[in-house]
PDB file of C-alpha atoms and ligand atoms in Angstrom:
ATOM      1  CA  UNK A 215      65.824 -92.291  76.098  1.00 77.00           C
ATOM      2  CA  UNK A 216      64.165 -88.913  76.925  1.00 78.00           C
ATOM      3  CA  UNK A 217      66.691 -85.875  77.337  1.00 82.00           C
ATOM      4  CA  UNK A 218      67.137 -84.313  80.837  1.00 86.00           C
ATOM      5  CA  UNK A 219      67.619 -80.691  80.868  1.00 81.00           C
ATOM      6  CA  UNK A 220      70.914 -81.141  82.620  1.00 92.00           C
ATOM      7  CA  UNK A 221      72.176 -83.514  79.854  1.00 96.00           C
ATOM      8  CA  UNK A 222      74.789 -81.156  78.348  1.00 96.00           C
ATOM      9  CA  UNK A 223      75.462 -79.233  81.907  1.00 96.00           C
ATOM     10  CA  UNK A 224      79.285 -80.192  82.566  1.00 96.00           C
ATOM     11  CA  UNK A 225      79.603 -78.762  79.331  1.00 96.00           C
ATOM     12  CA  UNK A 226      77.110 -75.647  79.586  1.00 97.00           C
ATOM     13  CA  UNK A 227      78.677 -75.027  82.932  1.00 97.00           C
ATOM     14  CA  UNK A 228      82.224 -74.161  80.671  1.00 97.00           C
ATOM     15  CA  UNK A 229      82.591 -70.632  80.273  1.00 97.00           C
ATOM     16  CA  UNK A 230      83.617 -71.296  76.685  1.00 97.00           C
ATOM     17  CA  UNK A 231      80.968 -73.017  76.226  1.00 97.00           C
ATOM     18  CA  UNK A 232      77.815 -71.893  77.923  1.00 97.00           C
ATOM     19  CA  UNK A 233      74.308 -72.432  76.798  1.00 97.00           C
ATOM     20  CA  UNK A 234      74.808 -70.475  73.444  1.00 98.00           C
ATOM     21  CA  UNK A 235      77.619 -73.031  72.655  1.00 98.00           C
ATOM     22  CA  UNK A 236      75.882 -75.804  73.381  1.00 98.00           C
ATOM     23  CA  UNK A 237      72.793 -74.725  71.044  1.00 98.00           C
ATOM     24  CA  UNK A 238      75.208 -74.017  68.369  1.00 98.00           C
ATOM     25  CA  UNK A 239      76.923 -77.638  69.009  1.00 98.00           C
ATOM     26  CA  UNK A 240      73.717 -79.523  68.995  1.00 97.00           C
ATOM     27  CA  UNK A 241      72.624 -77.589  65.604  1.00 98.00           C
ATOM     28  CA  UNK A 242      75.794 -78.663  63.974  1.00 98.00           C
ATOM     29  CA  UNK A 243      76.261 -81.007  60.921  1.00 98.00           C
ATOM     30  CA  UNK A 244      79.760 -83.004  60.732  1.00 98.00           C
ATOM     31  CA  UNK A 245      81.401 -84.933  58.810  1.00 98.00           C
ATOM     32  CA  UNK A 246      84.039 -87.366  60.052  1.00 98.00           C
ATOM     33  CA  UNK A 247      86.302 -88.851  57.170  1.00 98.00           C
ATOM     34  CA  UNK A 248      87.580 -92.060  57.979  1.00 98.00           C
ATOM     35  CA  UNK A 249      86.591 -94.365  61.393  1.00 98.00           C
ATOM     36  CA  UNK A 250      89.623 -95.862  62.242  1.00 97.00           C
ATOM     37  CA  UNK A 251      92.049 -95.089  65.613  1.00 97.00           C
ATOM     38  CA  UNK A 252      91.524 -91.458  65.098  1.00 97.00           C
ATOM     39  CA  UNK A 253      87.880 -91.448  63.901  1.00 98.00           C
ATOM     40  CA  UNK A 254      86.305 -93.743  66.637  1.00 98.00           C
ATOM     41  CA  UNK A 255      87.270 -91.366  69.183  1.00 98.00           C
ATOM     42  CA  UNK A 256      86.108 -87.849  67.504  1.00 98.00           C
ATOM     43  CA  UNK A 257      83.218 -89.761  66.916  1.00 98.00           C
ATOM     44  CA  UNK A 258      82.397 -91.057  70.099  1.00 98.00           C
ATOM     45  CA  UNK A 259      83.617 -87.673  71.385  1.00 98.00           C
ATOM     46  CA  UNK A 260      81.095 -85.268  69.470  1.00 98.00           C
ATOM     47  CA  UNK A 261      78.258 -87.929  69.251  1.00 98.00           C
ATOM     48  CA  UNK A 262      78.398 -87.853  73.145  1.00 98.00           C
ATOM     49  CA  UNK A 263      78.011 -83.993  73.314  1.00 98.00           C
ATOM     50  CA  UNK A 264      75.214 -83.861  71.237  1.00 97.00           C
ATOM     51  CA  UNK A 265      76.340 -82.467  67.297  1.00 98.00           C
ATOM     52  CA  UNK A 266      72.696 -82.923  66.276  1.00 96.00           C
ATOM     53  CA  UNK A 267      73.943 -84.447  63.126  1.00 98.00           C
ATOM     54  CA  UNK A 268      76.809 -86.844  62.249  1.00 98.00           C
ATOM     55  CA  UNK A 269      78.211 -88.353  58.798  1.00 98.00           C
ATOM     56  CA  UNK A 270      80.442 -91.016  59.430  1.00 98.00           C
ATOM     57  CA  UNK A 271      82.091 -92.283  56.110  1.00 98.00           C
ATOM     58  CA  UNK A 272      84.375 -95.320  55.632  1.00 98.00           C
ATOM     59  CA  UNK A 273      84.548 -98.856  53.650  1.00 97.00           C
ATOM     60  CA  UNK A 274      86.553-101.015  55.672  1.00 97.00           C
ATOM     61  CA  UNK A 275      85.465-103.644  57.974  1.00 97.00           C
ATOM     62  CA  UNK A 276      86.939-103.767  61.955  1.00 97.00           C
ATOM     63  CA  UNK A 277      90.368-105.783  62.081  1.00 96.00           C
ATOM     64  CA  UNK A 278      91.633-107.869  65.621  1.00 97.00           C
ATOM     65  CA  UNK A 279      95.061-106.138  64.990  1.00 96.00           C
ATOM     66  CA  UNK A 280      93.263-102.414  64.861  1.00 95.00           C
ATOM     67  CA  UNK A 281      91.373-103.264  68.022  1.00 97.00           C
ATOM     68  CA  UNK A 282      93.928-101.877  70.518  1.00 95.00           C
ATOM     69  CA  UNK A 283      93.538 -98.447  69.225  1.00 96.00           C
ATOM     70  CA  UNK A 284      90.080 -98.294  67.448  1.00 96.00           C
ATOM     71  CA  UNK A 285      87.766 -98.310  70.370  1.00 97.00           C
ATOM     72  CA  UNK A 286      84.269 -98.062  68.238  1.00 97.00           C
ATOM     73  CA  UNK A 287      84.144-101.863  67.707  1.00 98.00           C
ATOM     74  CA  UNK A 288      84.724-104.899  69.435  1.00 97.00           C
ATOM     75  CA  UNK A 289      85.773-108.423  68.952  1.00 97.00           C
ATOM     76  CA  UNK A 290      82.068-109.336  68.168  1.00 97.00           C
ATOM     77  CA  UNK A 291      82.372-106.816  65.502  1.00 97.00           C
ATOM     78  CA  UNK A 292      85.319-108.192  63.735  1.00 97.00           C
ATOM     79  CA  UNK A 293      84.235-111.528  63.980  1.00 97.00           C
ATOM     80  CA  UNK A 294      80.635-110.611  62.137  1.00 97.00           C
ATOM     81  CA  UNK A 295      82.941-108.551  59.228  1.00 96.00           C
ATOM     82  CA  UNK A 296      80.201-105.985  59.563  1.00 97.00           C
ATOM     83  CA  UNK A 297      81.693-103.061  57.769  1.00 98.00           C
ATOM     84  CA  UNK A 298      82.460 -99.986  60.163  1.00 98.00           C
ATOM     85  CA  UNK A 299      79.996 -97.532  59.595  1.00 98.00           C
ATOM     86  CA  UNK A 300      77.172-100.314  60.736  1.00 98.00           C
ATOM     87  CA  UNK A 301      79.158-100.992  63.881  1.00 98.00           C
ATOM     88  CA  UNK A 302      79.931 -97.491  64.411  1.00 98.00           C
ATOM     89  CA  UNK A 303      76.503 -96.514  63.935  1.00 98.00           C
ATOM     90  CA  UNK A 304      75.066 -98.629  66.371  1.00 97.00           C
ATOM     91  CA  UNK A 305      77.806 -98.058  69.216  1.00 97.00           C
ATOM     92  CA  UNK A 306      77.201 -94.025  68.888  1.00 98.00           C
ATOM     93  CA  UNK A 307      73.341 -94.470  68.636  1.00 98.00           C
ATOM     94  CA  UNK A 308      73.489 -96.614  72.138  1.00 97.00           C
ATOM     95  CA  UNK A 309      75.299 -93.920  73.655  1.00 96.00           C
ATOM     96  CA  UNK A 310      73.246 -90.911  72.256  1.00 97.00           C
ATOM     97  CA  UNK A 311      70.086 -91.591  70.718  1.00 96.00           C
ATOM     98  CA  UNK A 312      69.182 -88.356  70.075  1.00 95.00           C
ATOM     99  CA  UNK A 313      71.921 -87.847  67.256  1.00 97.00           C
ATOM    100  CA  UNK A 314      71.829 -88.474  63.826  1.00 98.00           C
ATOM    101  CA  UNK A 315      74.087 -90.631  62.488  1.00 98.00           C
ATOM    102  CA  UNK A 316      74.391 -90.622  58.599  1.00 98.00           C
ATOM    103  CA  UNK A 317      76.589 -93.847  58.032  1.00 98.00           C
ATOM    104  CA  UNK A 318      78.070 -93.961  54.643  1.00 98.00           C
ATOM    105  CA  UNK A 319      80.701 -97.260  53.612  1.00 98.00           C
ATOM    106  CA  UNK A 320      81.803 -95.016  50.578  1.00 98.00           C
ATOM    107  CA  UNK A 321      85.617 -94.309  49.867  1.00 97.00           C
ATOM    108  CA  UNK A 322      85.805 -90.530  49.939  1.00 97.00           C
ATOM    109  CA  UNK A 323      86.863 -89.844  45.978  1.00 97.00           C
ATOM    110  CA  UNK A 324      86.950 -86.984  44.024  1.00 96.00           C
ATOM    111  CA  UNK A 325      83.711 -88.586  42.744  1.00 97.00           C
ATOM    112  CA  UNK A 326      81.624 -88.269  45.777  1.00 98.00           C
ATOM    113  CA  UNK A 327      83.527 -85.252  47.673  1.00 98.00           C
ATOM    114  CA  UNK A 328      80.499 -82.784  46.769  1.00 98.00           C
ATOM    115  CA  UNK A 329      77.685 -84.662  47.381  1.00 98.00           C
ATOM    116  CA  UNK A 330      79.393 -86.151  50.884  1.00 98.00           C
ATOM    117  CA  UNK A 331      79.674 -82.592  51.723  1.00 98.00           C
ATOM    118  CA  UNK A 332      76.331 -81.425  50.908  1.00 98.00           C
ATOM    119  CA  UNK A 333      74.944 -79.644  54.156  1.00 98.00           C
ATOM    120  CA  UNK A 334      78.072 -80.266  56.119  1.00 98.00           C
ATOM    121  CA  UNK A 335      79.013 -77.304  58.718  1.00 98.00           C
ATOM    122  CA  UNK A 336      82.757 -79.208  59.496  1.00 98.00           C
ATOM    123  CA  UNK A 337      84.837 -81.586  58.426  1.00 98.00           C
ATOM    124  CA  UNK A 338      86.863 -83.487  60.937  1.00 98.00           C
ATOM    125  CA  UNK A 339      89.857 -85.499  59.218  1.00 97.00           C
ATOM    126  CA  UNK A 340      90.522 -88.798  60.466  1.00 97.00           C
ATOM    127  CA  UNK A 341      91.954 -90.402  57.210  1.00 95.00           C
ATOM    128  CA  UNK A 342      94.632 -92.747  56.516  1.00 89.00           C
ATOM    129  CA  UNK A 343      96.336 -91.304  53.268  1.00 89.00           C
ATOM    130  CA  UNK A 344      97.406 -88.440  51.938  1.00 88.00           C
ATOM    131  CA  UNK A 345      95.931 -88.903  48.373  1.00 90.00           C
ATOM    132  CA  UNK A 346      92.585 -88.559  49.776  1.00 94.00           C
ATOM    133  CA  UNK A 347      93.022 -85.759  52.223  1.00 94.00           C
ATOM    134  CA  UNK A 348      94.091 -83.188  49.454  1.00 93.00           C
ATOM    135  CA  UNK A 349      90.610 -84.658  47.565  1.00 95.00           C
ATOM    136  CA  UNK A 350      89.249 -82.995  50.998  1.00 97.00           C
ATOM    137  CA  UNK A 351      91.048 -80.242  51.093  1.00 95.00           C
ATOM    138  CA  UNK A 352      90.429 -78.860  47.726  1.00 93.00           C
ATOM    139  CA  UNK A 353      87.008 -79.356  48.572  1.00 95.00           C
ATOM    140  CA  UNK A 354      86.613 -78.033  51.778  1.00 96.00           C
ATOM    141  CA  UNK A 355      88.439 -74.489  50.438  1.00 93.00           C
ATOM    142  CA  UNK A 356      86.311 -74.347  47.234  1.00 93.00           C
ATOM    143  CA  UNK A 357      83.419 -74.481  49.790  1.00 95.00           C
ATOM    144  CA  UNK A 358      84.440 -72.859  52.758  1.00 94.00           C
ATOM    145  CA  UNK A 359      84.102 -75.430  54.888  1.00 97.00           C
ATOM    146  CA  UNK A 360      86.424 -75.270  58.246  1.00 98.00           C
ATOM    147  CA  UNK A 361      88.665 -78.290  58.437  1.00 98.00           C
ATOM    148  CA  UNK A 362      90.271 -80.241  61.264  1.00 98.00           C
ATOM    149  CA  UNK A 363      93.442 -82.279  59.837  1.00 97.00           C
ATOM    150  CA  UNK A 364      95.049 -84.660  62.030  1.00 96.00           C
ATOM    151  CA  UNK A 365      97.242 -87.841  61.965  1.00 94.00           C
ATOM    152  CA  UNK A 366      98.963 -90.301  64.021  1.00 95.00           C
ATOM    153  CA  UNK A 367     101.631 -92.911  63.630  1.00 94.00           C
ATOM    154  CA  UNK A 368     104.657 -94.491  65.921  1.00 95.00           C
ATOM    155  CA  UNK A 369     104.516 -91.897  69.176  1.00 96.00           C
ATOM    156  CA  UNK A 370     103.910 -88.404  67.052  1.00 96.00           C
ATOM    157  CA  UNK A 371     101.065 -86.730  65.961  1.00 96.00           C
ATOM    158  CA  UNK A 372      99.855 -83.788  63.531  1.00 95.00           C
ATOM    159  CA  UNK A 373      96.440 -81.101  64.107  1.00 97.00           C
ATOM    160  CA  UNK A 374      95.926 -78.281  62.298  1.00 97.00           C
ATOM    161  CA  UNK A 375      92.653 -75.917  62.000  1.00 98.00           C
ATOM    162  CA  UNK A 376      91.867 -74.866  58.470  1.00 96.00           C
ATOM    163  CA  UNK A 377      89.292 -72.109  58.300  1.00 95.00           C
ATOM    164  CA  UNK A 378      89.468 -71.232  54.447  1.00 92.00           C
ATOM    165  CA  UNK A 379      89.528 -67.515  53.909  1.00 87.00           C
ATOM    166  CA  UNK A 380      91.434 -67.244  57.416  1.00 89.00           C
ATOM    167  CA  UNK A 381      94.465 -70.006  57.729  1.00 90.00           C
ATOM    168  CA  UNK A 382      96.428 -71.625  55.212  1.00 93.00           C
ATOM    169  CA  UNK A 383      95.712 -75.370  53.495  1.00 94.00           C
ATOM    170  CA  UNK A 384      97.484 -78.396  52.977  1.00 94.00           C
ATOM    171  CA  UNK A 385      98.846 -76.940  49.938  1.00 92.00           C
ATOM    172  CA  UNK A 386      99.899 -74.443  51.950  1.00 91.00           C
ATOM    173  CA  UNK A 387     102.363 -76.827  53.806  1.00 90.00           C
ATOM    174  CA  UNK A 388     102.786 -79.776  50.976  1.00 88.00           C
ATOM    175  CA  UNK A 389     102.416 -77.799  47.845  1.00 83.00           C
ATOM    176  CA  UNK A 390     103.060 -81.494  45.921  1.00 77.00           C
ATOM    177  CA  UNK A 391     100.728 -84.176  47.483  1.00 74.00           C
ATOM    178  CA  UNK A 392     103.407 -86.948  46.138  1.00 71.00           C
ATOM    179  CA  UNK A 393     105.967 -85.046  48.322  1.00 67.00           C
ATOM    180  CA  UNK A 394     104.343 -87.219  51.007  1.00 65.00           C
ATOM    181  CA  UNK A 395     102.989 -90.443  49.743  1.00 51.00           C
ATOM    182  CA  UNK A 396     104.947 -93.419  51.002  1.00 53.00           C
ATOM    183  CA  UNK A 397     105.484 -91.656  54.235  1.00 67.00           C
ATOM    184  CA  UNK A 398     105.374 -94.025  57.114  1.00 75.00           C
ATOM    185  CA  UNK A 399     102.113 -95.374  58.088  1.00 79.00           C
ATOM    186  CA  UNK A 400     100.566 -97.533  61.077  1.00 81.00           C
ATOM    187  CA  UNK A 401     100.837-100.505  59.058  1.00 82.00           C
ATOM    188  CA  UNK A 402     104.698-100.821  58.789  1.00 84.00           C
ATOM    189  CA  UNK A 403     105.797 -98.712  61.862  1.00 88.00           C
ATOM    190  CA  UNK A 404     102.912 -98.706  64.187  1.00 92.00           C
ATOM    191  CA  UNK A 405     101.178 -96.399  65.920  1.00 94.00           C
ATOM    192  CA  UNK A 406     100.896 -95.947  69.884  1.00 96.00           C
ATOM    193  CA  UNK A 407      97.302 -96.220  70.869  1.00 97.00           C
ATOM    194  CA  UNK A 408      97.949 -93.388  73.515  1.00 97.00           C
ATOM    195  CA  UNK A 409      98.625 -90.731  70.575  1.00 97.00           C
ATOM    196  CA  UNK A 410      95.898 -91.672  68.220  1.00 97.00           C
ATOM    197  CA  UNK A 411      93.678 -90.608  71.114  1.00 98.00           C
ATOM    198  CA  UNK A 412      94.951 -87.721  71.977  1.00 98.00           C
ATOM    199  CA  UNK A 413      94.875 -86.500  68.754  1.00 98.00           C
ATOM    200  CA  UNK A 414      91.704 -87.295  67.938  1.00 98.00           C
ATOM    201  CA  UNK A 415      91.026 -85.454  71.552  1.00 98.00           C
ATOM    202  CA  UNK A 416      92.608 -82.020  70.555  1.00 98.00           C
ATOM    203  CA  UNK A 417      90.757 -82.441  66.986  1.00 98.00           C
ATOM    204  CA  UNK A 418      87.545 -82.240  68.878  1.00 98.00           C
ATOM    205  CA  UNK A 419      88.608 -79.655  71.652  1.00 98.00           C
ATOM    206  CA  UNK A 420      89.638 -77.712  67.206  1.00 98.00           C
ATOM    207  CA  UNK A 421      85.824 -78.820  66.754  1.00 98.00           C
ATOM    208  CA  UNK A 422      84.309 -77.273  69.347  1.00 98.00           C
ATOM    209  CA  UNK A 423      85.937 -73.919  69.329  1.00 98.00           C
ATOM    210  CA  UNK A 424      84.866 -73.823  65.350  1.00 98.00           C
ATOM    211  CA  UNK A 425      81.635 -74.836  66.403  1.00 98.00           C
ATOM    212  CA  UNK A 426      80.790 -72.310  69.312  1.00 98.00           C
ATOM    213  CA  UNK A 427      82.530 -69.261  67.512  1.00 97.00           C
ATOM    214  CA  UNK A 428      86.104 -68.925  68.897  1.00 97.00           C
ATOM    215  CA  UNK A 429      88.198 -69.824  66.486  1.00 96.00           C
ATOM    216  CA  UNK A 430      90.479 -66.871  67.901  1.00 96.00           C
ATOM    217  CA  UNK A 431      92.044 -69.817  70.226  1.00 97.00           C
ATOM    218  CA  UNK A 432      92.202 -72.211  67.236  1.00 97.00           C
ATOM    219  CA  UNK A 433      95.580 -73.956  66.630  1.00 97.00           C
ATOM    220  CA  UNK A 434      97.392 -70.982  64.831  1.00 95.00           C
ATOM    221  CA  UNK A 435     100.112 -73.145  62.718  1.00 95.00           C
ATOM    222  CA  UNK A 436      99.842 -76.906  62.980  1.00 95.00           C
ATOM    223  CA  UNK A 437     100.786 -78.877  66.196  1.00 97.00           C
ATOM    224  CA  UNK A 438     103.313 -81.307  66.557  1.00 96.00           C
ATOM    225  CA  UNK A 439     102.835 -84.055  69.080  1.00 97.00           C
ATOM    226  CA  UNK A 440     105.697 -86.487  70.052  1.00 97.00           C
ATOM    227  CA  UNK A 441     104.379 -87.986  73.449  1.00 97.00           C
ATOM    228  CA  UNK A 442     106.905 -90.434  74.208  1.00 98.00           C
ATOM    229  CA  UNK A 443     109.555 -87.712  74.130  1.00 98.00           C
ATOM    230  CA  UNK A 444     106.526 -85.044  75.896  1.00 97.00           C
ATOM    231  CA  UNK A 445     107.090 -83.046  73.036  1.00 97.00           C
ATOM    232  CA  UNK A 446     104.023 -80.382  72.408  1.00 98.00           C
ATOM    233  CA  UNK A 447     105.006 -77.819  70.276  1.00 97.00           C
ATOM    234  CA  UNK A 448     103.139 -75.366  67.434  1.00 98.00           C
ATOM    235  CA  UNK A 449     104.826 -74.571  64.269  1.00 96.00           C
ATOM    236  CA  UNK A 450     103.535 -71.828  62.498  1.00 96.00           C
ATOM    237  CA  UNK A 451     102.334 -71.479  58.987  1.00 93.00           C
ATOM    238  CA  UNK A 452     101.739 -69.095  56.469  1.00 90.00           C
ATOM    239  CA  UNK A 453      99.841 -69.005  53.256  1.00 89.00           C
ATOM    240  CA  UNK A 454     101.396 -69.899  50.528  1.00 88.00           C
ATOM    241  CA  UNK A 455     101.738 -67.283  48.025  1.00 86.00           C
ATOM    242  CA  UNK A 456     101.698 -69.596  45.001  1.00 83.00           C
ATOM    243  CA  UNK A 457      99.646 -71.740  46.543  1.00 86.00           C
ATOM    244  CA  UNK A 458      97.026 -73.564  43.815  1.00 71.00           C
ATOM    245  CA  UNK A 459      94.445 -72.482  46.159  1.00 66.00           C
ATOM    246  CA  UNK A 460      95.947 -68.971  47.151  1.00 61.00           C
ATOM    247  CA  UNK A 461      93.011 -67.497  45.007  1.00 58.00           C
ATOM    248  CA  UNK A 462      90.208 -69.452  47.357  1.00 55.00           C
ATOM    249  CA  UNK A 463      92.401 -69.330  50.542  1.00 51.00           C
ATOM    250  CA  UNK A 464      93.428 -65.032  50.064  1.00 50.00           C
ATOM    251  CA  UNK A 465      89.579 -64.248  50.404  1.00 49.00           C
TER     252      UNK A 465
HETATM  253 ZN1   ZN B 297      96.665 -73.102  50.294  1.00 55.24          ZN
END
């Protein structure tokens, strides 16, 4: 479909926002890590307000019991066993054509962390294990690449803005990655589809400010989310000084 000039214009009206922030939006190249609860909404999200370029990277096909909270596919989808990234791709493209979507059914490894992240402007985390975000966040601080973490499961909810050089990492917070593997996932608890989506929301409000210039209203600390209790609080953090990254994150 052709492209109206007024396309963009409830955004473009935003004062934070504004022409120059849409430009900058449209010009942007993102990676979103993982397509599951989290992921089909930042996807849908910043496909819909035009990031001119999107790599969406999973390898896991759409599951009945996911359905309720993972609102890229459909039944048709899980019945076909096409993997995610396919569906994905074709639900964003019908929605907005003029994106690029870059659809990868990789596991993100410290094998293909570089090459994933070749020409990528931000990195929005929508992974389901630990192991593989610090893969990410080594990665994203050896680049300088800014990096939106996030999680969800039962009623509560993580997000935290990592602009290397500026805010502390992951190893900032969880200095030993095995500290938190086992912790309790969707799979044995559950997770309330209400909280998956609003974290995936304030990840992309974390997106946007990165990606029109104001990351002086970032998330200063990382925000904890309990929304059956109504529970919205910020916790701040500070670099690590012996963090194994303190010599990438001090610059
Ligand atoms: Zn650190």
């Amino acid at each position: 479909m052709q492209d109206t000039p007024d396309r963009y214009s409830r955004h473009t009206l935003l004062r934070m926002v504004g022409q120059g922030g849409q430009d900058k939006i449209q010009k942007a190249r993102v990676l979103v890590a993982g397509l599951g609860a989290l992921g089909s909404t930042i996807s849908i999200l910043l496909a819909r307000a035009g990031v001119g370029f999107l790599r969406i990277v999973d390898k896991d096909v759409p599951q009945l019991h996911n359905l309720h909270r993972q609102i890229l596919y459909d039944e048709m989808d899980v019945s076909l066993g096409i993997p995610k990234v396919d569906a994905a791709r074709m639900n964003l493209l019908s929605a907005a054509s003029n994106v690029e979507i870059d659809a990868i059914n990789q596991e993100m490894a410290e094998t293909n962390i570089y090459s994933l992240l070749d020409g990528i402007d931000l990195v929005v985390d929508a992974l389901d294990n630990s192991e593989t975000r610090f893969v990410v966040n080594d990665a994203i601080v050896d680049l300088k690449i800014p990096y939106i973490f996030g999680g969800a499961v039962e009623t509560v909810g993580n997000v935290m803005t990592i602009i290397p050089g500026r805010s502390p990492c992951l190893r900032c917070i969880w200095p030993d990655p095995s500290s938190i593997v086992g912790h309790a996932r969707a799979s044995t608890v559950g997770v309330l589809s209400s909280v998956a989506s609003l974290v995936a929301s304030v990840q992309v409000t974390e997106a946007f400010k990165v990606l029109v210039g104001d990351i002086e209203n970032a998330i200063n600390g990382i925000l904890v989310i309990d929304i059956w209790k109504n529970q919205f609080h910020v916790v701040p953090v500070e670099p690590r000084p012996n963090c194994t990254c303190k010599k990438i994150c001090s610059q």
